[in-house]
Amino acid sequence: MKTVSIQRSSLPGFGRTLGFTLFYLSLFVLLPLSAIFLNTMDLSWEQFLNIVTDDRVVASYKLSFGTSLAAAGINAVFGLIVAWVLVRYRFPGKRLVDGLVDLPFALPTAVAGIALTALYAENGWVGQLLKPLGVSVAFSPLGIMVALTFIGLPFVVRTVQPILEDLDRGVEEAAASLGADRWQIFVRVLLPELMPAISTGFALAFARALGEYGSVVFISGNMPMKTEITPLLIMTKLEQFDYTGATALALIMLLVSFLLLLLINGLQWLGSRERRGTR
């Protein structure tokens, strides 16, 4: 009679890992977010609406979400190009360029804001070249978008880069042997495989830009109704000890961000489902 020996894994099982995961998420994610909802309960519905629909607040919504979406879109395009160059080409200083991509991760946001402001101010290296053209970057919505693009680029590059490295070159060669030109190969063969990674990088860059404060607060100028972002308004209310008002604005940012990220992930899921159905 044969005996079957069951070899146990040295790693924790499903129960322990799931329990730790739920505990970790509850402690560091769900608990802080639930505090936002609890603090806003001190407000009546009328008070809540008055706070979140104030003209100054609505202007900050438009600026924060608009510039974040624009910066994430720019990063989705140019992040793909940067990742493509780093993966597909060899050139002197490639490792240096690859390391520079991660610089916004390591650089303190306040330092980035000061550097960008000094660079794009009217007397800065770049700002003085743009001034005769009538282009003002610092202390304008354009400057906010520049700062958000700077801090969001690594998210797209580092998301797309490993997918590009794992793509089979034989598929491209097969498409070329069937008569497809380079543009057709990119659009019909490569882009569908890269879209999930691009959309993920876009979502990460958007989420990072939406909550950015340190780099934007310097280059924006913080002019109410013009260059004042919502995170700055939240900080202003906190400094005034208006905790319920700050949490009300934070709740709106949280809900809209969650809905946008949910929409992006839903579109990504539908795209991957269609690709699986066509195979």
Short mmCIF file of N, CA, C and O in Angstrom, two decimals, residues 183-269:
data_model
loop_
_atom_site.label_atom_id
_atom_site.label_comp_id
_atom_site.label_asym_id
_atom_site.label_seq_id
_atom_site.Cartn_x
_atom_site.Cartn_y
_atom_site.Cartn_z
N TRP A 183 3.87 51.49 -39.15
CA TRP A 183 2.74 52.10 -38.48
C TRP A 183 1.63 51.09 -38.22
O TRP A 183 1.02 51.08 -37.16
N GLN A 184 1.36 50.25 -39.20
CA GLN A 184 0.34 49.22 -39.03
C GLN A 184 0.74 48.21 -37.95
O GLN A 184 -0.10 47.75 -37.17
N ILE A 185 2.02 47.88 -37.90
CA ILE A 185 2.50 46.94 -36.87
C ILE A 185 2.30 47.55 -35.48
O ILE A 185 1.86 46.88 -34.55
N PHE A 186 2.60 48.84 -35.37
CA PHE A 186 2.47 49.49 -34.07
C PHE A 186 1.00 49.59 -33.64
O PHE A 186 0.66 49.26 -32.51
N VAL A 187 0.14 50.02 -34.56
CA VAL A 187 -1.26 50.28 -34.21
C VAL A 187 -2.03 48.97 -34.01
O VAL A 187 -2.81 48.82 -33.06
N ARG A 188 -1.82 47.98 -34.88
CA ARG A 188 -2.64 46.78 -34.86
C ARG A 188 -2.04 45.62 -34.06
O ARG A 188 -2.77 44.73 -33.63
N VAL A 189 -0.73 45.64 -33.87
CA VAL A 189 -0.08 44.51 -33.19
C VAL A 189 0.40 44.91 -31.80
O VAL A 189 0.09 44.24 -30.80
N LEU A 190 1.16 46.01 -31.72
CA LEU A 190 1.78 46.38 -30.45
C LEU A 190 0.84 47.16 -29.52
O LEU A 190 0.77 46.87 -28.33
N LEU A 191 0.14 48.14 -30.08
CA LEU A 191 -0.68 49.01 -29.23
C LEU A 191 -1.76 48.26 -28.45
O LEU A 191 -1.96 48.55 -27.26
N PRO A 192 -2.47 47.29 -29.06
CA PRO A 192 -3.45 46.54 -28.24
C PRO A 192 -2.83 45.81 -27.06
O PRO A 192 -3.46 45.68 -26.00
N GLU A 193 -1.59 45.35 -27.21
CA GLU A 193 -0.92 44.68 -26.10
C GLU A 193 -0.46 45.67 -25.03
O GLU A 193 -0.34 45.31 -23.85
N LEU A 194 -0.19 46.90 -25.45
CA LEU A 194 0.33 47.90 -24.52
C LEU A 194 -0.77 48.71 -23.84
O LEU A 194 -0.50 49.37 -22.82
N MET A 195 -1.98 48.69 -24.39
CA MET A 195 -3.04 49.55 -23.86
C MET A 195 -3.35 49.31 -22.38
O MET A 195 -3.56 50.27 -21.64
N PRO A 196 -3.41 48.04 -21.90
CA PRO A 196 -3.64 47.87 -20.45
C PRO A 196 -2.57 48.55 -19.60
O PRO A 196 -2.90 49.18 -18.59
N ALA A 197 -1.31 48.43 -19.99
CA ALA A 197 -0.23 49.07 -19.23
C ALA A 197 -0.30 50.58 -19.35
O ALA A 197 -0.07 51.31 -18.37
N ILE A 198 -0.64 51.08 -20.54
CA ILE A 198 -0.75 52.54 -20.73
C ILE A 198 -1.88 53.10 -19.88
O ILE A 198 -1.74 54.14 -19.23
N SER A 199 -3.02 52.43 -19.89
CA SER A 199 -4.16 52.90 -19.10
C SER A 199 -3.87 52.83 -17.61
O SER A 199 -4.28 53.71 -16.84
N THR A 200 -3.14 51.81 -17.19
CA THR A 200 -2.75 51.72 -15.78
C THR A 200 -1.80 52.85 -15.40
O THR A 200 -1.95 53.49 -14.35
N GLY A 201 -0.82 53.11 -16.26
CA GLY A 201 0.10 54.22 -16.02
C GLY A 201 -0.62 55.56 -16.01
O GLY A 201 -0.32 56.44 -15.20
N PHE A 202 -1.60 55.70 -16.93
CA PHE A 202 -2.41 56.93 -16.96
C PHE A 202 -3.17 57.11 -15.64
O PHE A 202 -3.20 58.21 -15.08
N ALA A 203 -3.78 56.04 -15.16
CA ALA A 203 -4.54 56.12 -13.91
C ALA A 203 -3.64 56.46 -12.73
O ALA A 203 -4.00 57.28 -11.87
N LEU A 204 -2.46 55.86 -12.68
CA LEU A 204 -1.52 56.14 -11.59
C LEU A 204 -1.02 57.58 -11.66
O LEU A 204 -0.91 58.27 -10.62
N ALA A 205 -0.70 58.05 -12.87
CA ALA A 205 -0.23 59.42 -13.03
C ALA A 205 -1.33 60.42 -12.67
O ALA A 205 -1.07 61.45 -12.05
N PHE A 206 -2.57 60.11 -13.05
CA PHE A 206 -3.69 60.99 -12.72
C PHE A 206 -3.90 61.06 -11.21
O PHE A 206 -4.07 62.13 -10.64
N ALA A 207 -3.90 59.90 -10.56
CA ALA A 207 -4.11 59.87 -9.12
C ALA A 207 -2.98 60.61 -8.38
O ALA A 207 -3.23 61.33 -7.41
N ARG A 208 -1.77 60.44 -8.86
CA ARG A 208 -0.62 61.14 -8.24
C ARG A 208 -0.73 62.64 -8.44
O ARG A 208 -0.46 63.42 -7.51
N ALA A 209 -1.13 63.06 -9.64
CA ALA A 209 -1.24 64.49 -9.92
C ALA A 209 -2.36 65.14 -9.13
O ALA A 209 -2.24 66.29 -8.69
N LEU A 210 -3.44 64.42 -8.95
CA LEU A 210 -4.60 64.99 -8.26
C LEU A 210 -4.29 65.33 -6.81
O LEU A 210 -4.80 66.31 -6.27
N GLY A 211 -3.46 64.54 -6.18
CA GLY A 211 -3.12 64.80 -4.79
C GLY A 211 -1.83 65.57 -4.59
O GLY A 211 -1.40 65.76 -3.45
N GLU A 212 -1.21 66.01 -5.67
CA GLU A 212 0.07 66.71 -5.56
C GLU A 212 -0.11 68.09 -4.93
O GLU A 212 -1.04 68.83 -5.26
N TYR A 213 0.80 68.43 -4.05
CA TYR A 213 0.73 69.72 -3.37
C TYR A 213 2.08 70.45 -3.39
O TYR A 213 2.15 71.61 -3.78
N GLY A 214 3.13 69.77 -2.98
CA GLY A 214 4.41 70.43 -2.77
C GLY A 214 4.97 71.13 -3.99
O GLY A 214 5.39 72.29 -3.92
N SER A 215 4.99 70.46 -5.14
CA SER A 215 5.58 71.06 -6.33
C SER A 215 4.66 72.10 -6.96
O SER A 215 5.12 73.06 -7.59
N VAL A 216 3.35 71.94 -6.79
CA VAL A 216 2.40 72.84 -7.44
C VAL A 216 2.27 74.15 -6.68
O VAL A 216 2.09 75.22 -7.29
N VAL A 217 2.36 74.10 -5.37
CA VAL A 217 2.09 75.29 -4.56
C VAL A 217 3.10 76.41 -4.86
O VAL A 217 2.79 77.60 -4.68
N PHE A 218 4.29 76.07 -5.35
CA PHE A 218 5.29 77.10 -5.65
C PHE A 218 5.08 77.70 -7.04
O PHE A 218 5.15 78.91 -7.22
N ILE A 219 4.84 76.85 -8.02
CA ILE A 219 4.78 77.32 -9.39
C ILE A 219 3.41 77.89 -9.76
O ILE A 219 3.27 78.60 -10.75
N SER A 220 2.38 77.60 -8.96
CA SER A 220 1.04 78.04 -9.32
C SER A 220 0.79 79.51 -8.99
O SER A 220 0.03 80.19 -9.67
N GLY A 221 1.41 80.00 -7.92
CA GLY A 221 1.13 81.37 -7.49
C GLY A 221 -0.05 81.46 -6.54
O GLY A 221 -0.24 82.48 -5.89
N ASN A 222 -0.90 80.43 -6.50
CA ASN A 222 -2.00 80.33 -5.53
C ASN A 222 -2.95 81.52 -5.59
O ASN A 222 -3.36 82.07 -4.56
N MET A 223 -3.33 81.94 -6.79
CA MET A 223 -4.27 83.04 -6.95
C MET A 223 -5.69 82.47 -6.95
O MET A 223 -6.02 81.63 -7.78
N PRO A 224 -6.54 82.92 -6.01
CA PRO A 224 -7.91 82.40 -5.94
C PRO A 224 -8.65 82.60 -7.26
O PRO A 224 -8.50 83.62 -7.93
N MET A 225 -9.42 81.58 -7.64
CA MET A 225 -10.23 81.56 -8.86
C MET A 225 -9.39 81.44 -10.13
O MET A 225 -9.93 81.34 -11.22
N LYS A 226 -8.06 81.41 -10.00
CA LYS A 226 -7.21 81.32 -11.18
C LYS A 226 -6.23 80.15 -11.10
O LYS A 226 -6.22 79.28 -11.96
N THR A 227 -5.38 80.15 -10.09
CA THR A 227 -4.34 79.12 -9.99
C THR A 227 -4.34 78.46 -8.62
O THR A 227 -3.30 77.97 -8.16
N GLU A 228 -5.48 78.42 -7.97
CA GLU A 228 -5.58 77.81 -6.65
C GLU A 228 -6.14 76.40 -6.77
O GLU A 228 -7.25 76.20 -7.25
N ILE A 229 -5.37 75.40 -6.35
CA ILE A 229 -5.79 74.01 -6.48
C ILE A 229 -6.55 73.59 -5.22
O ILE A 229 -6.43 74.21 -4.16
N THR A 230 -7.31 72.52 -5.34
CA THR A 230 -8.12 72.04 -4.22
C THR A 230 -7.28 71.58 -3.03
O THR A 230 -7.65 71.87 -1.88
N PRO A 231 -6.17 70.84 -3.21
CA PRO A 231 -5.35 70.49 -2.04
C PRO A 231 -4.89 71.70 -1.24
O PRO A 231 -4.78 71.63 -0.01
N LEU A 232 -4.63 72.83 -1.92
CA LEU A 232 -4.24 74.04 -1.19
C LEU A 232 -5.40 74.57 -0.36
O LEU A 232 -5.21 75.02 0.79
N LEU A 233 -6.62 74.52 -0.90
CA LEU A 233 -7.78 74.95 -0.14
C LEU A 233 -7.98 74.07 1.10
O LEU A 233 -8.36 74.55 2.17
N ILE A 234 -7.75 72.77 0.93
CA ILE A 234 -7.87 71.85 2.07
C ILE A 234 -6.84 72.21 3.14
O ILE A 234 -7.17 72.25 4.34
N MET A 235 -5.61 72.48 2.73
CA MET A 235 -4.59 72.88 3.69
C MET A 235 -4.94 74.20 4.37
O MET A 235 -4.70 74.38 5.57
N THR A 236 -5.51 75.13 3.62
CA THR A 236 -5.91 76.41 4.19
C THR A 236 -6.96 76.23 5.27
O THR A 236 -6.90 76.85 6.34
N LYS A 237 -7.94 75.37 5.00
CA LYS A 237 -8.98 75.11 6.00
C LYS A 237 -8.42 74.41 7.23
O LYS A 237 -8.85 74.67 8.36
N LEU A 238 -7.46 73.52 7.02
CA LEU A 238 -6.83 72.86 8.16
C LEU A 238 -6.07 73.86 9.02
O LEU A 238 -6.08 73.76 10.26
N GLU A 239 -5.38 74.80 8.38
CA GLU A 239 -4.66 75.81 9.14
C GLU A 239 -5.60 76.71 9.93
O GLU A 239 -5.21 77.29 10.95
N GLN A 240 -6.83 76.85 9.43
CA GLN A 240 -7.85 77.64 10.12
C GLN A 240 -8.66 76.79 11.10
O GLN A 240 -9.67 77.27 11.62
N PHE A 241 -8.24 75.56 11.31
CA PHE A 241 -8.91 74.62 12.22
C PHE A 241 -10.34 74.32 11.78
O PHE A 241 -11.18 73.95 12.61
N ASP A 242 -10.60 74.47 10.48
CA ASP A 242 -11.91 74.11 9.93
C ASP A 242 -11.82 72.68 9.42
O ASP A 242 -11.76 72.42 8.21
N TYR A 243 -11.82 71.72 10.33
CA TYR A 243 -11.61 70.32 9.97
C TYR A 243 -12.79 69.75 9.18
O TYR A 243 -12.59 68.97 8.25
N THR A 244 -14.01 70.15 9.54
CA THR A 244 -15.17 69.63 8.81
C THR A 244 -15.19 70.16 7.37
O THR A 244 -15.55 69.43 6.44
N GLY A 245 -14.83 71.42 7.19
CA GLY A 245 -14.77 71.97 5.83
C GLY A 245 -13.70 71.30 5.00
O GLY A 245 -13.89 71.01 3.81
N ALA A 246 -12.54 71.02 5.63
CA ALA A 246 -11.46 70.35 4.91
C ALA A 246 -11.85 68.94 4.52
O ALA A 246 -11.58 68.49 3.40
N THR A 247 -12.50 68.22 5.43
CA THR A 247 -12.91 66.85 5.11
C THR A 247 -14.04 66.83 4.07
O THR A 247 -14.15 65.87 3.32
N ALA A 248 -14.86 67.86 4.02
CA ALA A 248 -15.91 67.94 3.00
C ALA A 248 -15.29 68.03 1.61
O ALA A 248 -15.70 67.33 0.67
N LEU A 249 -14.27 68.89 1.46
CA LEU A 249 -13.58 69.00 0.18
C LEU A 249 -12.83 67.70 -0.14
O LEU A 249 -12.81 67.25 -1.30
N ALA A 250 -12.22 67.11 0.89
CA ALA A 250 -11.51 65.86 0.67
C ALA A 250 -12.45 64.75 0.24
O ALA A 250 -12.10 63.90 -0.59
N LEU A 251 -13.67 64.76 0.77
CA LEU A 251 -14.65 63.75 0.40
C LEU A 251 -15.04 63.87 -1.08
O LEU A 251 -15.14 62.85 -1.78
N ILE A 252 -15.23 65.09 -1.56
CA ILE A 252 -15.55 65.28 -2.97
C ILE A 252 -14.40 64.81 -3.85
O ILE A 252 -14.61 64.11 -4.85
N MET A 253 -13.18 65.16 -3.48
CA MET A 253 -12.01 64.71 -4.25
C MET A 253 -11.92 63.20 -4.25
O MET A 253 -11.62 62.58 -5.29
N LEU A 254 -12.20 62.59 -3.11
CA LEU A 254 -12.12 61.14 -3.00
C LEU A 254 -13.16 60.47 -3.88
O LEU A 254 -12.84 59.51 -4.62
N LEU A 255 -14.40 60.95 -3.86
CA LEU A 255 -15.47 60.32 -4.63
C LEU A 255 -15.24 60.47 -6.13
O LEU A 255 -15.39 59.51 -6.89
N VAL A 256 -14.89 61.67 -6.55
CA VAL A 256 -14.67 61.89 -7.99
C VAL A 256 -13.46 61.10 -8.47
O VAL A 256 -13.50 60.50 -9.56
N SER A 257 -12.40 61.07 -7.68
CA SER A 257 -11.22 60.29 -8.07
C SER A 257 -11.55 58.81 -8.17
O SER A 257 -11.12 58.13 -9.11
N PHE A 258 -12.31 58.32 -7.20
CA PHE A 258 -12.69 56.90 -7.21
C PHE A 258 -13.53 56.58 -8.45
O PHE A 258 -13.32 55.54 -9.10
N LEU A 259 -14.46 57.45 -8.80
CA LEU A 259 -15.30 57.20 -9.97
C LEU A 259 -14.49 57.23 -11.26
O LEU A 259 -14.68 56.39 -12.15
N LEU A 260 -13.55 58.17 -11.37
CA LEU A 260 -12.72 58.23 -12.57
C LEU A 260 -11.81 57.01 -12.68
O LEU A 260 -11.66 56.43 -13.77
N LEU A 261 -11.20 56.62 -11.58
CA LEU A 261 -10.34 55.43 -11.59
C LEU A 261 -11.16 54.17 -11.88
O LEU A 261 -10.70 53.27 -12.58
N LEU A 262 -12.38 54.12 -11.34
CA LEU A 262 -13.25 52.98 -11.62
C LEU A 262 -13.62 52.93 -13.10
O LEU A 262 -13.65 51.85 -13.71
N LEU A 263 -13.87 54.09 -13.70
CA LEU A 263 -14.18 54.15 -15.12
C LEU A 263 -12.99 53.69 -15.96
O LEU A 263 -13.16 52.92 -16.92
N ILE A 264 -11.79 54.14 -15.60
CA ILE A 264 -10.59 53.76 -16.35
C ILE A 264 -10.35 52.26 -16.24
O ILE A 264 -10.06 51.58 -17.23
N ASN A 265 -10.49 51.72 -15.03
CA ASN A 265 -10.30 50.28 -14.86
C ASN A 265 -11.37 49.47 -15.57
O ASN A 265 -11.10 48.38 -16.10
N GLY A 266 -12.61 50.01 -15.60
CA GLY A 266 -13.67 49.33 -16.34
C GLY A 266 -13.40 49.29 -17.83
O GLY A 266 -13.61 48.25 -18.48
N LEU A 267 -12.95 50.40 -18.38
CA LEU A 267 -12.60 50.43 -19.80
C LEU A 267 -11.44 49.49 -20.10
O LEU A 267 -11.41 48.82 -21.14
N GLN A 268 -10.48 49.45 -19.18
CA GLN A 268 -9.35 48.53 -19.35
C GLN A 268 -9.82 47.08 -19.33
O GLN A 268 -9.36 46.25 -20.12
N TRP A 269 -10.74 46.74 -18.43
CA TRP A 269 -11.27 45.38 -18.35
C TRP A 269 -12.05 45.01 -19.60
O TRP A 269 -11.92 43.89 -20.12
#
